[in-house]
């Protein structure tokens, strides 16, 4: 299974906000255990999708700078509605604030399913700049390429429309 | 990707406290083709591991019929360090406010003696109706038994078990 | 313990709401609706009850603060609206609630949004006296 909890980017405003969707389907491996006989998208994976979306927003806004993002804090995640196979969760992530040297960014986020609220959460990401040593350059090149490839796939439908 | 995020339960005090272990081998899907430069465990999985520790604690404390438990709300999570392939995590879950419908709990993760994360959260009971049309109730009950056995808690009869390996 | 003033009660209730709902202090005014203005959801009510029990050292039995059970009683709610008996019961058992003027014509689901910060303060006054 590809560890990726968003399917496509629907909207993007650099440095400001991103909207993504995730479709939930019966065959997805993590549903087998959550729960056996009653498959539902785990709340933690709704948060995972929001975190991934926020990371993409920062990555693309900074033109794929060689950096990682640490999740430092997560606050007030409320899970209101069950998201089940056949549903599509649309999540909007907005930048709330940044600290003075741009290192820490707070996001607020809301997820909806058929226009009904499924969850909301706030979290903070910290930027971790990567130091590339000559002996690791190949590895970093591969990961950079992977990022660009996945970003192309996530935005393919956005470009086509 | 399997979604059981506890490997062992080492201590269980019904209604109060659970201590368990989770390891992250390099075989985990999150490490494969990652778009992050560092192969670290996605924090959302740590959130889930902490919640599952609480969930196992509560469901072991219920009576015979396991209720579904729903992740209702996260109040606060703080992460202090990252988790890497091969790390062995010690996860604790504690009941803070017991209640009929929704229980408030706190979980912590420690690795190599250092704090990794802590979380305060609410789990709510979801009464499962065996007749509910899109639920396989038999499968749910069976999996409960399997999980309890694999985690080492099915021998629990009294209030406490202590499976500390050291 | 001497009876706290209205202002002291409001300050403590405000603290509970700021922490339970992760809202700004300035949004917590007496007229603020818990569900509409402060975006409280059912899980939040559990948190609010826990915090208020601690803050005021009281026990809040289930259904005393937020009368959910009343709404599932068929004598009190018909066609999604309160009956005269329902309005009577609310007035008698929940004296701190302030019903809107056209309560008998309002869908029960709309009534929930009517529950505001002031009603929490009134509940505490009712409970402590």
Coordinates of C-alpha atoms in Angstrom, one line a residue:
Chain A
X1 CA 0.0 0.0 0.0
X2 CA 1.3 3.5 -0.8
X3 CA 1.4 5.4 2.5
X4 CA -0.5 8.5 1.2
X5 CA -3.8 9.7 2.7
X6 CA -4.8 12.2 0.0
X7 CA -5.8 11.4 -3.6
X8 CA -5.8 14.8 -5.3
X9 CA -5.3 18.5 -4.8
X10 CA -8.4 20.5 -5.6
X11 CA -7.3 24.0 -4.9
X12 CA -4.1 25.7 -4.0
X13 CA -3.3 29.2 -2.9
X14 CA 0.5 29.5 -2.3
X15 CA 1.5 30.3 1.3
X16 CA -2.2 30.4 2.2
X17 CA -4.3 27.3 1.8
X18 CA -4.8 24.0 0.1
X19 CA -7.9 21.8 -0.5
X20 CA -7.5 18.0 -1.0
X21 CA -9.7 15.0 -1.2
X22 CA -9.5 11.4 -0.1
X23 CA -11.8 8.7 -1.3
X24 CA -12.3 5.7 1.0
X25 CA -12.7 2.4 -0.6
X26 CA -13.4 -1.1 0.8
X27 CA -10.1 -2.7 -0.4
X28 CA -7.8 -0.3 1.5
X29 CA -5.6 -2.4 3.7
X30 CA -5.9 -0.3 7.0
X31 CA -9.7 -0.8 6.9
X32 CA -9.3 -4.5 7.6
X33 CA -8.4 -3.7 11.2
X34 CA -10.5 -0.5 11.6
X35 CA -12.8 -2.1 12.3
X36 CA -13.2 -5.8 11.4
X37 CA -16.8 -6.0 10.1
X38 CA -17.3 -2.2 10.3
X39 CA -14.8 -0.3 8.1
X40 CA -14.5 3.4 8.7
X41 CA -11.7 5.9 8.0
X42 CA -9.7 6.3 11.2
X43 CA -9.8 9.8 12.7
X44 CA -6.0 9.7 13.0
X45 CA -5.8 9.2 9.2
X46 CA -8.0 12.2 8.6
X47 CA -5.4 14.1 10.6
X48 CA -2.7 12.4 8.5
X49 CA -4.3 13.6 5.3
X50 CA -4.5 17.2 6.7
X51 CA -0.8 17.0 7.8
X52 CA 0.2 15.7 4.3
X53 CA -1.7 18.5 2.6
X54 CA -0.1 21.1 4.9
X55 CA 3.4 19.7 4.1
X56 CA 2.6 19.9 0.3
X57 CA 1.5 23.5 0.7
X58 CA 4.7 24.4 2.4
X59 CA 6.9 22.4 0.0
X60 CA 5.4 23.8 -3.1
X61 CA 5.2 27.4 -1.7
X62 CA 8.9 27.2 -1.0
X63 CA 9.7 25.6 -4.4
X64 CA 10.7 22.2 -3.0
X65 CA 13.4 23.5 -0.7
X66 CA 15.4 20.7 0.8
X67 CA 13.5 20.5 4.1
X68 CA 11.4 18.2 6.2
X69 CA 8.6 19.1 8.5
X70 CA 8.2 17.9 12.1
X71 CA 4.7 17.9 13.6
X72 CA 5.2 19.7 16.9
X73 CA 1.7 20.0 18.2
X74 CA -1.8 18.9 17.4
X75 CA -4.8 20.6 19.1
X76 CA -8.6 20.1 19.3
X77 CA -9.2 17.4 16.8
X78 CA -12.9 16.7 16.8
X79 CA -14.3 13.8 14.9
X80 CA -18.0 14.4 14.1
X81 CA -19.0 12.1 11.3
X82 CA -18.1 8.6 10.2
X83 CA -16.4 8.4 6.8
X84 CA -17.0 5.0 5.3
X85 CA -16.3 3.2 2.1
X86 CA -17.7 5.1 -0.9
X87 CA -17.3 8.4 0.8
X88 CA -15.0 11.2 -0.3
X89 CA -13.5 13.4 2.4
X90 CA -12.6 16.9 1.3
X91 CA -10.2 18.6 3.6
X92 CA -9.2 22.3 3.5
X93 CA -6.1 23.4 5.3
X94 CA -5.3 27.1 5.9
X95 CA -2.2 28.8 7.3
X96 CA -3.2 30.4 10.6
X97 CA 0.1 32.0 11.6
X98 CA 3.9 31.7 11.3
X99 CA 6.5 32.5 13.9
X100 CA 8.9 35.3 13.3
X101 CA 11.7 33.4 11.5
X102 CA 9.2 31.3 9.4
X103 CA 10.3 28.1 11.1
X104 CA 7.0 27.2 12.8
X105 CA 3.6 27.3 11.0
X106 CA 0.2 26.8 12.6
X107 CA -2.6 25.4 10.5
X108 CA -6.3 25.1 11.0
X109 CA -8.2 22.5 9.1
X110 CA -11.7 21.3 8.3
X111 CA -12.8 18.1 6.6
X112 CA -16.2 17.7 5.0
X113 CA -18.0 14.7 3.6
X114 CA -20.9 15.5 1.2
X115 CA -20.9 19.0 2.7
X116 CA -21.3 17.8 6.2
X117 CA -18.5 18.4 8.7
X118 CA -16.5 15.3 9.4
X119 CA -13.6 16.6 11.4
X120 CA -11.6 19.7 12.3
X121 CA -8.1 20.1 13.8
X122 CA -5.3 22.5 14.4
X123 CA -1.6 21.7 14.3
X124 CA 1.9 23.2 14.0
X125 CA 4.7 22.1 11.7
X126 CA 8.3 23.0 12.2
X127 CA 10.7 23.3 9.3
X128 CA 13.8 21.2 9.4
X129 CA 16.4 22.2 6.7
X130 CA 18.3 19.2 5.4
X131 CA 22.1 19.3 5.3
X132 CA 23.3 17.5 2.2
X133 CA 26.6 15.8 2.5
X134 CA 28.4 14.7 -0.8
X135 CA 28.1 11.0 0.1
X136 CA 24.3 11.4 0.6
X137 CA 23.6 13.5 -2.5
X138 CA 22.2 10.5 -4.6
X139 CA 19.7 9.7 -1.8
X140 CA 18.5 13.3 -1.6
X141 CA 18.2 13.5 -5.4
X142 CA 16.0 10.4 -5.3
X143 CA 13.7 11.7 -2.6
X144 CA 13.4 15.1 -4.4
X145 CA 12.4 13.3 -7.5
X146 CA 9.9 11.3 -5.6
X147 CA 8.3 14.4 -4.3
X148 CA 8.0 16.0 -7.7
X149 CA 6.5 12.8 -9.2
X150 CA 3.9 12.4 -6.5
X151 CA 3.1 16.1 -6.7
X152 CA 2.5 15.7 -10.4
X153 CA 0.1 12.8 -9.8
X154 CA -1.7 14.7 -7.0
X155 CA -2.3 17.7 -9.3
X156 CA -2.8 15.9 -12.6
X157 CA -6.6 16.3 -12.5
X158 CA -6.3 20.0 -11.4
X159 CA -4.2 20.7 -14.5
X160 CA -6.4 18.8 -16.8
X161 CA -9.6 20.8 -15.9
Chain B
X1 CA -0.9 -1.7 6.0
X2 CA -2.3 -3.4 9.2
X3 CA -3.8 -1.0 11.6
X4 CA -3.1 -2.6 15.0
X5 CA -0.6 -0.3 16.7
X6 CA 0.3 -2.2 19.8
X7 CA 2.5 -5.3 19.8
X8 CA 2.4 -6.2 23.5
X9 CA 0.6 -5.3 26.7
X10 CA 2.9 -5.6 29.7
X11 CA 0.7 -4.1 32.5
X12 CA -3.1 -3.7 32.7
X13 CA -5.0 -2.3 35.6
X14 CA -8.6 -2.4 34.6
X15 CA -10.2 1.0 34.3
X16 CA -6.9 2.7 35.3
X17 CA -3.7 2.1 33.4
X18 CA -2.2 0.1 30.5
X19 CA 1.5 -0.2 29.6
X20 CA 2.4 -1.6 26.2
X21 CA 5.1 -1.9 23.5
X22 CA 5.1 -1.0 19.8
X23 CA 8.0 -1.4 17.5
X24 CA 8.4 0.1 14.0
X25 CA 10.5 -2.2 11.8
X26 CA 11.8 -1.0 8.4
X27 CA 9.1 -3.2 6.7
X28 CA 6.4 -0.7 7.7
X29 CA 4.7 0.9 4.6
X30 CA 5.4 4.4 5.8
X31 CA 9.1 4.0 5.2
X32 CA 8.7 2.8 1.7
X33 CA 8.9 5.4 -1.1
X34 CA 8.6 8.2 1.5
X35 CA 8.5 11.8 0.3
X36 CA 10.2 12.9 3.5
X37 CA 14.0 13.1 3.5
X38 CA 14.2 11.5 6.9
X39 CA 12.6 8.0 7.3
X40 CA 10.6 9.0 10.4
X41 CA 7.3 7.4 11.5
X42 CA 4.4 9.7 10.6
X43 CA 3.2 11.4 13.8
X44 CA -0.4 10.5 13.0
X45 CA 0.5 6.8 13.5
X46 CA 1.9 7.8 16.9
X47 CA -1.4 9.5 17.7
X48 CA -3.2 6.3 16.7
X49 CA -0.9 4.1 18.8
X50 CA -1.6 6.3 21.8
X51 CA -5.3 6.1 21.1
X52 CA -5.2 2.4 20.7
X53 CA -3.5 1.9 24.0
X54 CA -6.4 3.8 25.6
X55 CA -8.9 1.8 23.5
X56 CA -7.4 -1.5 24.6
X57 CA -7.4 -0.3 28.2
X58 CA -11.1 0.6 28.1
X59 CA -12.4 -2.4 26.2
X60 CA -10.5 -4.7 28.5
X61 CA -12.3 -2.9 31.3
X62 CA -15.8 -3.4 29.9
X63 CA -17.9 -6.5 30.6
X64 CA -18.3 -9.4 28.3
X65 CA -19.7 -7.7 25.2
X66 CA -17.1 -5.4 23.7
X67 CA -18.5 -2.1 22.7
X68 CA -17.1 -0.2 19.7
X69 CA -14.9 2.6 20.9
X70 CA -14.7 5.8 18.8
X71 CA -12.0 8.4 18.8
X72 CA -14.1 11.4 19.6
X73 CA -11.8 14.2 20.3
X74 CA -8.1 15.0 20.8
X75 CA -7.5 17.8 23.2
X76 CA -3.8 18.2 22.9
X77 CA -0.8 16.3 21.5
X78 CA 2.8 17.3 21.9
X79 CA 5.7 15.7 20.0
X80 CA 9.3 15.9 21.5
X81 CA 11.3 13.8 19.1
X82 CA 11.0 11.7 16.0
X83 CA 10.7 7.9 15.7
X84 CA 13.0 5.9 13.4
X85 CA 13.0 2.4 11.9
X86 CA 13.9 -0.1 14.6
X87 CA 12.7 2.0 17.5
X88 CA 11.0 0.3 20.4
X89 CA 8.3 2.5 21.9
X90 CA 6.9 2.1 25.5
X91 CA 3.3 3.4 25.5
X92 CA 1.3 4.1 28.6
X93 CA -2.4 4.9 28.7
X94 CA -4.2 6.3 31.8
X95 CA -7.8 7.1 32.5
X96 CA -8.2 10.7 33.6
X97 CA -11.9 11.1 33.9
X98 CA -14.1 7.9 33.8
X99 CA -17.6 8.4 32.5
X100 CA -20.6 6.5 31.1
X101 CA -20.3 7.8 27.5
X102 CA -17.0 9.4 26.8
X103 CA -13.8 8.8 28.8
X104 CA -10.9 11.3 29.0
X105 CA -7.5 9.6 28.9
X106 CA -3.9 10.5 28.6
X107 CA -1.2 8.5 26.8
X108 CA 2.5 8.9 26.6
X109 CA 5.3 7.4 24.5
X110 CA 8.8 6.9 25.7
X111 CA 11.8 5.6 23.7
X112 CA 15.3 4.9 25.1
X113 CA 14.2 6.6 28.3
X114 CA 13.3 9.8 26.5
X115 CA 9.8 11.3 26.0
X116 CA 8.5 11.0 22.4
X117 CA 5.0 12.3 22.7
X118 CA 2.0 12.7 24.9
X119 CA -1.7 13.1 24.2
X120 CA -4.9 13.9 26.1
X121 CA -8.1 12.7 24.4
X122 CA -11.6 11.4 24.6
X123 CA -12.8 8.0 23.5
X124 CA -16.6 7.5 23.3
X125 CA -18.5 4.2 23.4
X126 CA -20.3 3.3 20.3
X127 CA -23.0 0.7 21.1
X128 CA -22.8 -1.8 18.3
X129 CA -26.2 -3.2 17.2
X130 CA -25.7 -6.8 16.0
X131 CA -28.6 -6.2 13.7
X132 CA -27.1 -3.1 12.1
X133 CA -27.1 -3.9 8.4
X134 CA -23.6 -2.9 7.3
X135 CA -21.8 -4.4 10.3
X136 CA -20.4 -7.9 10.5
X137 CA -20.8 -8.2 14.3
X138 CA -19.4 -11.8 14.4
X139 CA -16.2 -10.6 12.7
X140 CA -15.9 -7.8 15.2
X141 CA -16.3 -10.1 18.2
X142 CA -13.8 -12.6 16.8
X143 CA -11.2 -10.0 16.2
X144 CA -11.6 -8.7 19.7
X145 CA -10.7 -12.2 21.1
X146 CA -7.8 -12.6 18.7
X147 CA -6.3 -9.2 19.6
X148 CA -6.7 -9.8 23.3
X149 CA -4.9 -13.2 23.0
X150 CA -2.1 -11.8 20.8
X151 CA -1.5 -8.9 23.1
X152 CA -1.3 -11.2 26.1
X153 CA -4.4 -9.9 27.9
X154 CA -6.9 -12.7 27.5
X155 CA -5.6 -14.4 30.6
X156 CA -6.8 -11.4 32.6
X157 CA -9.4 -12.5 35.0
X158 CA -8.8 -10.3 38.1
X159 CA -7.8 -6.7 38.2
X160 CA -4.2 -6.6 37.2
X161 CA -1.8 -8.5 35.1
X162 CA 1.9 -7.8 34.9
X163 CA 3.7 -9.3 31.9
X164 CA 6.9 -7.2 32.4
X165 CA 9.6 -8.9 30.4
X166 CA 12.4 -7.6 32.5
Chain C
X1 CA -17.8 28.1 50.9
X2 CA -19.6 31.4 50.4
X3 CA -21.7 31.8 47.3
X4 CA -19.5 33.3 44.5
X5 CA -20.6 36.4 42.7
X6 CA -22.0 36.3 39.2
X7 CA -18.8 37.7 37.9
X8 CA -16.7 35.0 39.6
X9 CA -19.0 32.4 38.2
X10 CA -18.8 33.8 34.7
X11 CA -14.9 34.0 34.9
X12 CA -14.7 30.3 35.8
X13 CA -17.2 29.3 33.2
X14 CA -15.3 31.3 30.6
X15 CA -12.1 29.5 31.5
X16 CA -13.8 26.1 31.1
X17 CA -15.1 27.1 27.7
X18 CA -11.7 28.5 26.6
X19 CA -10.0 25.3 27.4
X20 CA -12.7 22.8 26.3
X21 CA -13.4 24.6 23.0
X22 CA -10.1 26.1 22.2
X23 CA -11.7 29.5 21.6
X24 CA -10.5 33.1 22.3
X25 CA -11.6 34.7 25.6
X26 CA -13.1 37.6 23.7
X27 CA -15.5 35.3 21.9
X28 CA -16.9 34.0 25.2
X29 CA -19.7 36.4 26.0
X30 CA -23.0 35.7 27.8
X31 CA -25.0 35.8 24.6
X32 CA -22.7 33.5 22.7
X33 CA -24.4 30.3 21.6
X34 CA -22.4 27.2 22.5
X35 CA -23.0 25.4 19.2
X36 CA -23.4 28.4 16.8
X37 CA -20.8 30.9 18.0
X38 CA -18.3 28.7 19.9
X39 CA -18.7 25.6 17.6
X40 CA -19.3 23.2 20.4
X41 CA -20.1 19.6 19.4
X42 CA -21.6 16.8 21.4
X43 CA -18.2 15.5 22.5
X44 CA -17.3 19.0 23.7
X45 CA -20.3 18.9 26.1
X46 CA -18.7 16.0 27.9
X47 CA -15.5 18.0 28.3
X48 CA -17.4 21.1 29.5
X49 CA -19.2 19.0 32.1
X50 CA -15.9 17.6 33.4
X51 CA -14.3 21.0 33.7
X52 CA -17.3 22.7 35.3
X53 CA -17.5 19.8 37.9
X54 CA -13.8 20.5 38.8
X55 CA -14.0 24.2 38.7
X56 CA -17.0 24.4 41.0
X57 CA -16.5 21.2 43.0
X58 CA -19.9 19.9 42.1
X59 CA -21.4 16.8 40.6
X60 CA -23.3 17.2 37.4
X61 CA -25.5 14.2 36.8
X62 CA -26.0 13.1 33.2
X63 CA -28.9 15.1 31.6
X64 CA -29.0 17.8 34.2
X65 CA -27.0 20.4 32.4
X66 CA -27.9 19.5 28.8
X67 CA -31.3 18.0 28.8
X68 CA -30.8 15.5 25.9
X69 CA -33.0 12.7 27.4
X70 CA -36.0 15.0 27.6
X71 CA -35.8 15.4 23.8
X72 CA -36.2 11.7 23.2
X73 CA -39.4 11.5 25.3
X74 CA -42.4 11.1 23.0
X75 CA -44.7 13.0 25.4
X76 CA -42.5 16.0 25.2
X77 CA -41.4 16.1 21.6
X78 CA -43.7 15.4 18.7
X79 CA -43.0 16.0 15.0
X80 CA -39.6 17.3 16.0
X81 CA -41.1 20.1 18.1
X82 CA -41.7 20.6 21.8
X83 CA -45.2 19.9 23.1
X84 CA -46.9 21.9 25.8
X85 CA -46.0 19.1 28.2
X86 CA -42.4 19.3 27.0
X87 CA -42.2 23.1 27.5
X88 CA -43.8 22.6 31.0
X89 CA -41.2 19.9 31.9
X90 CA -38.3 22.1 30.7
X91 CA -39.6 25.0 32.8
X92 CA -40.0 22.9 35.9
X93 CA -36.9 20.7 35.9
X94 CA -34.5 23.1 34.2
X95 CA -35.4 26.5 35.7
X96 CA -32.1 28.0 34.5
X97 CA -33.0 27.5 30.8
X98 CA -34.4 30.4 29.0
X99 CA -36.7 29.3 26.2
X100 CA -37.2 31.6 23.1
X101 CA -40.6 33.1 22.7
X102 CA -41.9 30.8 19.9
X103 CA -40.4 27.6 21.5
X104 CA -43.5 25.6 20.7
X105 CA -43.1 26.2 17.0
X106 CA -39.3 25.8 16.8
X107 CA -37.8 22.5 15.7
X108 CA -36.0 20.8 18.6
X109 CA -32.7 20.8 16.7
X110 CA -32.8 24.6 16.5
X111 CA -33.4 24.9 20.3
X112 CA -29.9 23.4 20.9
X113 CA -28.3 26.4 19.2
X114 CA -30.2 28.6 21.6
X115 CA -28.2 27.3 24.6
X116 CA -25.7 30.0 25.4
X117 CA -23.0 30.9 27.9
X118 CA -25.5 32.8 30.1
X119 CA -27.5 29.6 30.7
X120 CA -24.3 27.9 32.0
X121 CA -23.8 30.7 34.4
X122 CA -27.5 30.5 35.5
X123 CA -27.1 26.7 35.9
X124 CA -24.1 27.2 38.3
X125 CA -26.1 29.8 40.3
X126 CA -29.0 27.3 40.5
X127 CA -26.7 24.5 41.5
X128 CA -24.7 26.4 44.2
X129 CA -27.7 27.9 45.9

